[in-house]
Coordinates of N, CA, C and O in Angstrom, one line a residue:
D1 N 5.1 -28.5 46.5 CA 5.6 -27.8 47.7 C 6.7 -26.8 47.4 O 7.6 -27.2 46.6
S2 N 6.7 -25.7 48.1 CA 7.8 -24.7 47.9 C 8.5 -24.5 49.3 O 7.9 -24.8 50.3
Y3 N 9.7 -23.9 49.2 CA 10.4 -23.5 50.4 C 10.5 -22.0 50.2 O 10.9 -21.5 49.1
F4 N 10.1 -21.2 51.2 CA 10.3 -19.7 51.2 C 11.4 -19.4 52.1 O 11.6 -19.9 53.2
S5 N 12.2 -18.3 51.7 CA 13.3 -17.9 52.5 C 13.4 -16.4 52.5 O 13.6 -15.8 51.5
L6 N 13.2 -15.8 53.7 CA 13.5 -14.4 53.9 C 14.9 -14.3 54.4 O 15.3 -15.0 55.4
N7 N 15.7 -13.4 53.8 CA 17.1 -13.4 54.2 C 17.6 -11.9 54.5 O 17.1 -11.0 53.8
Y8 N 18.4 -11.8 55.5 CA 18.8 -10.4 55.9 C 20.3 -10.4 56.2 O 20.8 -11.3 56.9
C9 N 21.0 -9.4 55.7 CA 22.3 -9.1 56.1 C 22.3 -8.5 57.5 O 21.5 -7.5 57.7
T10 N 23.1 -9.0 58.4 CA 22.9 -8.6 59.8 C 24.2 -8.1 60.5 O 24.5 -8.4 61.6
G11 N 25.0 -7.4 59.7 CA 26.2 -6.8 60.3 C 27.5 -7.6 60.0 O 27.4 -8.6 59.3
K12 N 28.5 -7.2 60.6 CA 29.9 -7.8 60.4 C 30.2 -8.8 61.5 O 29.9 -8.5 62.6
S13 N 30.9 -9.8 61.1 CA 31.3 -10.9 62.0 C 32.3 -10.4 63.0 O 32.6 -11.1 64.0
T14 N 32.9 -9.3 62.8 CA 33.9 -8.7 63.7 C 33.3 -8.1 64.9 O 34.0 -7.8 65.9
D15 N 32.0 -7.9 64.9 CA 31.2 -7.3 66.0 C 30.7 -8.5 66.9 O 29.7 -9.1 66.6
I16 N 31.5 -8.9 67.9 CA 31.2 -10.1 68.6 C 29.9 -10.0 69.4 O 29.2 -11.0 69.5
L17 N 29.7 -8.8 70.0 CA 28.4 -8.7 70.8 C 27.2 -8.8 69.8 O 26.3 -9.6 70.2
L18 N 27.3 -8.3 68.7 CA 26.2 -8.4 67.7 C 26.0 -9.9 67.3 O 24.9 -10.4 67.2
Q19 N 27.2 -10.5 67.1 CA 27.2 -12.0 66.7 C 26.4 -12.8 67.8 O 25.5 -13.6 67.5
F20 N 26.8 -12.6 69.0 CA 26.1 -13.3 70.1 C 24.7 -12.9 70.3 O 23.8 -13.7 70.5
G21 N 24.4 -11.6 70.1 CA 23.0 -11.1 70.2 C 22.1 -11.8 69.1 O 21.0 -12.2 69.4
M22 N 22.7 -11.9 67.9 CA 21.9 -12.5 66.8 C 21.7 -14.0 67.1 O 20.7 -14.6 66.7
E23 N 22.7 -14.7 67.6 CA 22.6 -16.1 67.9 C 21.5 -16.3 69.0 O 20.7 -17.2 68.8
V24 N 21.5 -15.5 70.0 CA 20.4 -15.6 71.0 C 19.1 -15.3 70.4 O 18.1 -16.0 70.7
L25 N 19.0 -14.2 69.6 CA 17.7 -13.8 69.0 C 17.2 -14.9 68.1 O 16.0 -15.2 68.1
T26 N 18.1 -15.6 67.3 CA 17.6 -16.7 66.5 C 17.1 -17.8 67.3 O 16.0 -18.4 67.0
Y27 N 17.7 -18.1 68.4 CA 17.2 -19.2 69.3 C 15.8 -18.8 69.8 O 14.8 -19.5 69.8
I28 N 15.7 -17.5 70.3 CA 14.4 -17.0 70.8 C 13.3 -17.1 69.8 O 12.2 -17.6 70.1
L29 N 13.5 -16.7 68.6 CA 12.5 -16.5 67.6 C 12.1 -17.8 66.9 O 11.0 -18.0 66.4
F30 N 13.0 -18.8 66.8 CA 12.8 -20.0 66.0 C 13.0 -21.4 66.6 O 12.6 -22.3 66.0
E31 N 13.7 -21.5 67.7 CA 14.2 -22.8 68.1 C 13.5 -23.5 69.3 O 13.9 -24.5 69.7
T32 N 12.4 -22.8 69.8 CA 11.7 -23.5 70.9 C 10.2 -23.6 70.6 O 9.8 -23.0 69.7
N33 N 9.5 -24.3 71.4 CA 8.0 -24.4 71.3 C 7.4 -23.0 71.6 O 6.3 -22.8 71.2
S34 N 8.1 -22.2 72.3 CA 7.5 -20.9 72.6 C 8.0 -19.8 71.7 O 7.7 -18.6 71.8
S35 N 8.8 -20.1 70.7 CA 9.3 -19.2 69.7 C 8.1 -18.5 68.9 O 7.4 -19.2 68.2
P36 N 8.0 -17.2 69.0 CA 6.8 -16.6 68.4 C 6.7 -16.7 66.9 O 5.6 -16.9 66.4
I37 N 7.8 -16.6 66.2 CA 7.7 -16.7 64.7 C 7.4 -18.1 64.3 O 6.5 -18.3 63.5
K38 N 8.1 -19.1 64.8 CA 7.9 -20.5 64.4 C 6.5 -20.9 64.8 O 5.8 -21.5 63.9
K39 N 6.0 -20.5 65.9 CA 4.7 -20.9 66.4 C 3.6 -20.3 65.5 O 2.7 -21.0 65.0
A40 N 3.7 -19.1 65.2 CA 2.7 -18.4 64.3 C 2.7 -19.0 62.9 O 1.6 -19.2 62.3
A41 N 3.9 -19.2 62.4 CA 4.0 -19.7 61.0 C 3.4 -21.1 60.9 O 2.6 -21.4 59.9
V42 N 3.7 -22.0 61.8 CA 3.2 -23.4 61.7 C 1.7 -23.4 62.0 O 0.9 -24.1 61.3
E43 N 1.2 -22.6 63.0 CA -0.2 -22.6 63.4 C -1.0 -22.0 62.3 O -2.2 -22.3 62.1
S44 N -0.5 -21.1 61.4 CA -1.2 -20.5 60.4 C -1.5 -21.5 59.2 O -2.4 -21.2 58.4
G45 N -0.7 -22.6 59.1 CA -0.9 -23.5 58.1 C -0.2 -23.1 56.8 O -0.3 -23.8 55.8
L46 N 0.6 -22.0 56.8 CA 1.3 -21.5 55.6 C 2.5 -22.4 55.4 O 3.1 -22.3 54.3
C47 N 3.0 -23.1 56.4 CA 4.1 -24.0 56.2 C 4.0 -25.1 57.2 O 3.4 -25.0 58.2
T48 N 4.7 -26.2 56.9 CA 4.7 -27.3 57.9 C 5.8 -27.2 59.0 O 5.6 -27.7 60.0
D49 N 6.8 -26.4 58.7 CA 7.9 -26.2 59.6 C 8.6 -24.9 59.3 O 8.5 -24.4 58.1
L50 N 9.2 -24.3 60.2 CA 9.9 -23.0 60.0 C 11.2 -23.1 60.8 O 11.3 -23.5 61.9
E51 N 12.3 -22.6 60.1 CA 13.6 -22.5 60.8 C 14.2 -21.2 60.6 O 14.0 -20.5 59.6
G52 N 15.0 -20.8 61.6 CA 15.9 -19.6 61.4 C 17.3 -20.0 61.4 O 17.7 -20.8 62.2
W53 N 18.0 -19.6 60.4 CA 19.5 -19.9 60.3 C 20.3 -18.6 60.4 O 20.1 -17.7 59.6
F54 N 21.1 -18.6 61.3 CA 22.0 -17.4 61.5 C 23.4 -17.9 61.1 O 23.9 -18.9 61.6
D55 N 24.1 -17.2 60.2 CA 25.4 -17.6 59.7 C 26.4 -16.5 60.0 O 26.3 -15.4 59.4
N56 N 27.3 -16.7 60.9 CA 28.4 -15.8 61.2 C 29.7 -16.2 60.7 O 30.8 -15.7 61.1
S57 N 29.8 -17.1 59.7 CA 31.0 -17.7 59.3 C 31.7 -16.8 58.2 O 32.8 -17.1 57.8
T58 N 31.0 -15.8 57.7 CA 31.6 -14.9 56.7 C 31.6 -13.5 57.3 O 31.0 -13.2 58.3
Y59 N 32.3 -12.6 56.7 CA 32.4 -11.2 57.1 C 31.0 -10.6 57.3 O 30.7 -10.0 58.3
Q60 N 30.2 -10.8 56.3 CA 28.8 -10.3 56.3 C 27.9 -11.4 56.9 O 27.7 -12.4 56.2
M61 N 27.4 -11.2 58.1 CA 26.6 -12.2 58.7 C 25.2 -12.1 58.1 O 24.8 -11.1 57.6
T62 N 24.5 -13.3 58.1 CA 23.1 -13.3 57.5 C 22.2 -14.1 58.4 O 22.6 -15.0 59.2
L63 N 20.9 -13.7 58.3 CA 19.9 -14.4 59.0 C 18.9 -14.9 57.9 O 18.5 -14.0 57.1
S64 N 18.5 -16.1 57.9 CA 17.5 -16.6 57.0 C 16.4 -17.2 57.7 O 16.6 -18.0 58.7
I65 N 15.1 -16.9 57.3 CA 13.9 -17.4 57.9 C 13.3 -18.3 56.8 O 12.9 -17.8 55.8
V66 N 13.3 -19.6 57.0 CA 12.9 -20.6 56.0 C 11.7 -21.3 56.4 O 11.6 -22.0 57.4
G67 N 10.7 -21.1 55.5 CA 9.4 -21.9 55.6 C 9.5 -23.1 54.8 O 9.8 -23.0 53.6
K68 N 9.1 -24.3 55.3 CA 9.2 -25.5 54.6 C 7.8 -26.0 54.1 O 6.9 -25.9 54.9
K69 N 7.8 -26.6 53.0 CA 6.6 -27.2 52.4 C 5.4 -26.2 52.4 O 4.4 -26.4 53.0
C70 N 5.7 -25.1 51.7 CA 4.7 -24.0 51.6 C 4.0 -24.1 50.2 O 4.6 -24.7 49.3
R71 N 2.9 -23.5 50.0 CA 2.2 -23.4 48.7 C 2.7 -22.1 48.1 O 2.6 -21.1 48.7
Y72 N 3.1 -22.2 46.8 CA 3.7 -21.1 46.1 C 2.7 -19.9 46.1 O 3.2 -18.8 46.3
E73 N 1.4 -20.1 46.0 CA 0.5 -19.0 46.0 C 0.3 -18.3 47.3 O -0.2 -17.2 47.4
D74 N 0.9 -18.9 48.4 CA 0.9 -18.2 49.7 C 2.1 -17.4 50.1 O 2.3 -16.9 51.2
R75 N 2.9 -17.1 49.1 CA 4.2 -16.4 49.3 C 4.0 -15.0 50.0 O 4.7 -14.7 50.9
E76 N 3.0 -14.3 49.5 CA 2.8 -12.9 50.0 C 2.2 -13.0 51.4 O 2.5 -12.2 52.3
K77 N 1.3 -14.0 51.7 CA 0.8 -14.2 53.0 C 1.9 -14.6 54.0 O 1.9 -14.1 55.1
F78 N 2.8 -15.4 53.5 CA 3.9 -15.8 54.4 C 4.8 -14.6 54.8 O 5.1 -14.4 56.0
K79 N 5.2 -13.8 53.8 CA 6.0 -12.6 54.1 C 5.2 -11.7 55.1 O 5.8 -11.2 56.0
K80 N 3.9 -11.5 54.8 CA 3.2 -10.6 55.7 C 3.1 -11.2 57.1 O 3.2 -10.4 58.1
L81 N 2.8 -12.4 57.3 CA 2.7 -13.0 58.6 C 4.0 -12.9 59.4 O 4.0 -12.4 60.5
I82 N 5.1 -13.2 58.7 CA 6.4 -13.1 59.4 C 6.7 -11.6 59.8 O 7.1 -11.4 61.0
T83 N 6.4 -10.7 58.9 CA 6.7 -9.3 59.2 C 5.7 -8.8 60.4 O 6.2 -8.1 61.3
D84 N 4.5 -9.2 60.3 CA 3.5 -8.8 61.3 C 3.9 -9.3 62.7 O 3.8 -8.6 63.7
V85 N 4.3 -10.6 62.8 CA 4.7 -11.2 64.1 C 6.0 -10.5 64.6 O 6.1 -10.3 65.8
L86 N 6.9 -10.3 63.7 CA 8.1 -9.6 64.1 C 7.8 -8.2 64.6 O 8.4 -7.8 65.7
K87 N 7.0 -7.4 64.0 CA 6.6 -6.1 64.4 C 5.9 -6.2 65.8 O 6.3 -5.4 66.7
E88 N 5.0 -7.1 66.0 CA 4.3 -7.3 67.3 C 5.3 -7.7 68.4 O 5.2 -7.1 69.5
T89 N 6.2 -8.6 68.0 CA 7.2 -9.0 69.0 C 8.1 -7.8 69.4 O 8.4 -7.7 70.6
A90 N 8.5 -7.0 68.5 CA 9.4 -5.9 68.8 C 8.7 -4.8 69.6 O 9.3 -4.2 70.4
E91 N 7.4 -4.6 69.3 CA 6.6 -3.6 70.0 C 6.2 -4.0 71.4 O 6.3 -3.3 72.3
K92 N 5.7 -5.2 71.5 CA 5.2 -5.7 72.8 C 6.4 -6.2 73.7 O 6.2 -6.3 74.9
G93 N 7.5 -6.6 73.1 CA 8.6 -7.1 73.9 C 8.6 -8.6 73.9 O 7.6 -9.2 73.8
I94 N 9.8 -9.1 74.1 CA 10.0 -10.6 74.1 C 9.9 -11.0 75.6 O 10.4 -10.3 76.5
E95 N 9.3 -12.1 75.8 CA 9.1 -12.6 77.2 C 10.5 -12.8 77.8 O 11.4 -13.4 77.3
K96 N 10.7 -12.2 79.0 CA 12.0 -12.1 79.6 C 12.6 -13.5 80.0 O 13.8 -13.7 79.8
D97 N 11.7 -14.4 80.4 CA 12.2 -15.8 80.7 C 12.7 -16.5 79.4 O 13.6 -17.3 79.5
L98 N 12.1 -16.2 78.3 CA 12.5 -16.8 77.0 C 13.9 -16.3 76.7 O 14.8 -17.0 76.3
C99 N 14.1 -15.0 76.9 CA 15.5 -14.4 76.7 C 16.5 -15.0 77.6 O 17.6 -15.3 77.2
R100 N 16.2 -15.1 78.9 CA 17.1 -15.7 79.9 C 17.5 -17.1 79.5 O 18.6 -17.5 79.6
S101 N 16.5 -17.9 79.1 CA 16.7 -19.3 78.8 C 17.6 -19.4 77.6 O 18.5 -20.2 77.5
A102 N 17.4 -18.5 76.6 CA 18.2 -18.5 75.4 C 19.7 -18.2 75.7 O 20.6 -18.8 75.2
I103 N 19.9 -17.1 76.5 CA 21.3 -16.8 76.9 C 21.9 -17.9 77.7 O 23.1 -18.3 77.5
N104 N 21.2 -18.5 78.6 CA 21.7 -19.6 79.4 C 22.0 -20.8 78.5 O 23.1 -21.4 78.7
Y105 N 21.2 -21.0 77.5 CA 21.5 -22.2 76.6 C 22.8 -21.9 75.8 O 23.6 -22.8 75.7
L106 N 22.9 -20.7 75.3 CA 24.2 -20.4 74.5 C 25.4 -20.5 75.4 O 26.4 -21.1 75.0
E107 N 25.3 -20.0 76.6 CA 26.4 -20.1 77.6 C 26.7 -21.5 77.9 O 27.9 -21.9 77.9
F108 N 25.7 -22.3 78.1 CA 25.9 -23.7 78.4 C 26.6 -24.4 77.3 O 27.6 -25.2 77.5
V109 N 26.2 -24.2 76.0 CA 26.8 -24.8 74.9 C 28.2 -24.4 74.8 O 29.1 -25.3 74.5
L110 N 28.5 -23.2 75.0 CA 29.9 -22.7 74.9 C 30.8 -23.3 76.0 O 31.9 -23.6 75.8
R111 N 30.2 -23.4 77.2 CA 31.0 -23.9 78.3 C 31.2 -25.4 78.1 O 32.3 -26.0 78.5
E112 N 30.2 -26.1 77.6 CA 30.4 -27.6 77.3 C 31.5 -27.8 76.3 O 32.1 -28.8 76.3
A113 N 31.6 -26.9 75.3 CA 32.6 -26.9 74.2 C 32.4 -28.3 73.5 O 33.4 -28.9 73.1
D114 N 31.2 -28.7 73.3 CA 31.0 -29.9 72.5 C 30.6 -29.4 71.1 O 29.5 -29.0 70.8
F115 N 31.5 -29.5 70.2 CA 31.3 -29.1 68.8 C 31.0 -30.2 67.9 O 31.3 -30.1 66.7
G116 N 30.4 -31.3 68.4 CA 30.0 -32.4 67.6 C 31.2 -33.1 66.9 O 32.0 -33.6 67.6
Y117 N 31.2 -33.1 65.6 CA 32.2 -33.8 64.9 C 33.6 -33.1 64.9 O 34.6 -33.6 64.5
K118 N 33.6 -31.8 65.3 CA 34.8 -31.0 65.3 C 35.6 -31.1 66.6 O 34.9 -30.9 67.7
P119 N 36.9 -31.3 66.6 CA 37.6 -31.2 67.8 C 37.6 -29.8 68.4 O 37.5 -28.8 67.6
K120 N 37.6 -29.7 69.7 CA 37.5 -28.4 70.4 C 38.5 -27.4 69.8 O 38.2 -26.2 69.5
G121 N 39.8 -27.8 69.7 CA 40.8 -26.9 69.2 C 40.5 -26.4 67.8 O 40.8 -25.2 67.5
L122 N 40.0 -27.2 66.9 CA 39.7 -26.8 65.6 C 38.5 -25.8 65.6 O 38.6 -24.8 64.9
A123 N 37.5 -26.0 66.4 CA 36.4 -25.1 66.5 C 36.9 -23.7 67.0 O 36.4 -22.7 66.5
Y124 N 37.7 -23.7 68.0 CA 38.2 -22.4 68.5 C 39.1 -21.7 67.4 O 39.1 -20.5 67.2
G125 N 39.9 -22.5 66.8 CA 40.8 -22.0 65.7 C 39.9 -21.4 64.6 O 40.3 -20.3 64.1
M126 N 38.8 -22.0 64.2 CA 38.0 -21.5 63.2 C 37.3 -20.2 63.6 O 37.2 -19.2 62.9
R127 N 36.9 -20.1 64.9 CA 36.3 -18.9 65.4 C 37.3 -17.8 65.4 O 37.0 -16.6 65.0
M128 N 38.5 -18.1 65.8 CA 39.6 -17.1 65.7 C 39.9 -16.6 64.3 O 40.1 -15.4 64.1
M129 N 39.9 -17.6 63.4 CA 40.2 -17.3 62.0 C 39.2 -16.3 61.4 O 39.6 -15.4 60.6
Y130 N 37.9 -16.4 61.7 CA 36.9 -15.5 61.2 C 37.2 -14.1 61.5 O 37.1 -13.2 60.6
G131 N 37.6 -13.8 62.7 CA 38.0 -12.4 63.1 C 39.3 -12.0 62.4 O 39.4 -10.9 61.9
W132 N 40.2 -12.9 62.5 CA 41.6 -12.6 62.0 C 41.5 -12.3 60.5 O 42.2 -11.3 60.0
L133 N 40.8 -13.0 59.7 CA 40.7 -12.8 58.3 C 40.1 -11.5 57.9 O 40.2 -11.0 56.8
N134 N 39.4 -10.9 58.9 CA 38.7 -9.6 58.7 C 39.2 -8.5 59.5 O 38.5 -7.5 59.8
G135 N 40.5 -8.6 59.8 CA 41.2 -7.5 60.5 C 41.1 -7.4 62.0 O 41.4 -6.3 62.5
K136 N 40.5 -8.3 62.6 CA 40.3 -8.3 64.1 C 41.4 -9.1 64.8 O 41.8 -10.1 64.2
N137 N 41.8 -8.7 65.9 CA 42.7 -9.5 66.7 C 42.1 -10.9 67.0 O 40.9 -11.0 67.5
P138 N 42.7 -12.0 66.6 CA 42.0 -13.3 66.7 C 41.6 -13.7 68.1 O 40.7 -14.4 68.3
I139 N 42.4 -13.2 69.1 CA 42.1 -13.5 70.5 C 40.7 -12.9 70.9 O 40.0 -13.5 71.6
E140 N 40.4 -11.8 70.3 CA 39.1 -11.1 70.6 C 37.9 -12.0 70.3 O 36.9 -11.9 70.9
S141 N 38.1 -12.8 69.2 CA 37.0 -13.7 68.8 C 36.6 -14.8 69.7 O 35.6 -15.4 69.6
I142 N 37.5 -15.1 70.7 CA 37.2 -16.2 71.6 C 37.0 -15.6 73.0 O 36.9 -16.4 74.0
K143 N 37.0 -14.3 73.2 CA 36.7 -13.8 74.5 C 35.2 -13.7 74.7 O 34.6 -12.6 74.9
M144 N 34.6 -14.8 74.7 CA 33.1 -14.9 74.7 C 32.5 -14.5 76.0 O 31.4 -13.9 76.0
W145 N 33.1 -14.7 77.1 CA 32.5 -14.5 78.4 C 32.3 -13.1 78.7 O 31.5 -12.8 79.6
D146 N 33.0 -12.2 78.1 CA 32.9 -10.8 78.3 C 31.5 -10.3 77.9 O 31.1 -9.2 78.4
Y147 N 30.7 -11.0 77.1 CA 29.5 -10.5 76.5 C 28.2 -11.0 77.2 O 27.2 -10.4 77.0
F148 N 28.3 -12.0 78.0 CA 27.1 -12.5 78.6 C 26.4 -11.6 79.5 O 25.2 -11.5 79.6
E149 N 27.1 -10.8 80.3 CA 26.5 -9.8 81.2 C 25.8 -8.7 80.4 O 24.7 -8.3 80.8
V150 N 26.4 -8.3 79.3 CA 25.8 -7.3 78.5 C 24.5 -7.8 77.9 O 23.5 -7.1 77.8
L151 N 24.5 -9.1 77.4 CA 23.3 -9.7 76.9 C 22.2 -9.8 78.0 O 21.0 -9.5 77.7
R152 N 22.6 -10.1 79.2 CA 21.6 -10.2 80.3 C 21.0 -8.8 80.6 O 19.8 -8.7 80.8
E153 N 21.8 -7.8 80.6 CA 21.3 -6.5 80.8 C 20.4 -6.1 79.6 O 19.5 -5.3 79.8
G154 N 20.7 -6.6 78.4 CA 19.9 -6.3 77.2 C 18.5 -6.7 77.3 O 17.6 -6.2 76.7
I155 N 18.2 -7.7 78.2 CA 16.8 -8.2 78.4 C 16.0 -7.1 78.9 O 14.8 -6.9 78.6
E156 N 16.6 -6.3 79.8 CA 15.8 -5.2 80.5 C 15.8 -3.9 79.7 O 14.9 -3.1 79.9
N157 N 16.7 -3.7 78.8 CA 16.8 -2.4 78.1 C 16.3 -2.5 76.6 O 16.6 -1.6 75.8
G158 N 15.7 -3.6 76.2 CA 15.2 -3.7 74.9 C 16.2 -4.1 73.8 O 15.9 -3.9 72.6
Y159 N 17.3 -4.6 74.2 CA 18.4 -4.9 73.2 C 17.9 -5.9 72.1 O 18.1 -5.6 70.9
F160 N 17.2 -6.9 72.4 CA 16.8 -7.9 71.5 C 15.6 -7.4 70.6 O 15.6 -7.7 69.4
E161 N 14.8 -6.6 71.1 CA 13.7 -6.0 70.3 C 14.3 -5.0 69.3 O 13.9 -4.9 68.2
N162 N 15.4 -4.3 69.8 CA 16.1 -3.4 68.8 C 16.8 -4.1 67.7 O 16.9 -3.6 66.6
L163 N 17.3 -5.3 68.0 CA 17.9 -6.1 66.9 C 16.9 -6.5 65.9 O 17.2 -6.4 64.7
I164 N 15.7 -6.8 66.3 CA 14.6 -7.1 65.4 C 14.3 -5.9 64.5 O 14.2 -6.0 63.3
K165 N 14.2 -4.7 65.1 CA 13.9 -3.5 64.4 C 15.0 -3.2 63.4 O 14.7 -2.9 62.2
E166 N 16.2 -3.1 63.9 CA 17.3 -2.7 63.0 C 17.8 -3.7 62.0 O 18.0 -3.3 60.8
Y167 N 17.9 -4.9 62.4 CA 18.5 -5.9 61.4 C 17.5 -6.8 60.7 O 17.9 -7.5 59.8
I168 N 16.2 -6.6 61.0 CA 15.2 -7.4 60.2 C 14.2 -6.4 59.6 O 14.1 -6.3 58.4
L169 N 13.4 -5.8 60.5 CA 12.3 -5.0 60.0 C 12.7 -3.8 59.2 O 12.1 -3.4 58.1
N170 N 13.7 -3.1 59.6 CA 14.2 -1.8 58.9 C 15.4 -2.1 58.0 O 16.2 -1.2 57.8
N171 N 15.6 -3.3 57.6 CA 16.8 -3.7 56.8 C 16.5 -3.7 55.4 O 15.7 -4.5 54.9
S172 N 17.2 -2.8 54.6 CA 17.0 -2.8 53.1 C 17.9 -3.8 52.4 O 17.7 -4.1 51.2
H173 N 18.8 -4.4 53.2 CA 19.7 -5.5 52.6 C 19.1 -6.8 52.9 O 19.5 -7.6 53.8
S174 N 18.0 -7.1 52.1 CA 17.3 -8.4 52.4 C 16.8 -8.9 51.0 O 16.8 -8.2 50.0
S175 N 16.3 -10.2 51.1 CA 15.8 -10.8 49.9 C 14.7 -11.8 50.3 O 14.7 -12.2 51.5
F176 N 13.9 -12.2 49.3 CA 12.9 -13.2 49.5 C 13.1 -14.2 48.4 O 13.0 -13.7 47.2
T177 N 13.2 -15.4 48.6 CA 13.4 -16.4 47.6 C 12.4 -17.5 47.8 O 12.0 -17.8 48.9
V178 N 12.0 -18.1 46.7 CA 11.0 -19.2 46.7 C 11.7 -20.4 46.0 O 12.4 -20.3 45.1

């Protein structure tokens, strides 16, 4: 069995709107039973499970699409399937209810401020540090509530579909690993 990983550089962590947009997009594409990429990959039989990992903890944010328990000889089929489904999703549009639920979920998680094993203050401090270390006012990194209305408006104006096009499909800063 092999693991396949498609990886994309997705902008700078100092862009808070992009950071939240990519978090919502990752949830939409990979974390629910209705997620188009996860559903297509598992139903195809090319992998037993698929995950999307978005990392905003460094200056250069990354998105990884990881197929689990794949057959090595299916690597080109896997890449083609993911690309084809992403193209179709960007062209046809993402289901608006799926976008709304993803934004609501992110907002709920942030309002709950349950960071698992991390105390709330430490989690906020780390979020502030990411911006501060990269030349941004640390307070700007925790002004999260300013962005939710913009994300909701993005449902209607193709914001999430454009993220797919710009940061995944048309992204030359990417890799594929087996």
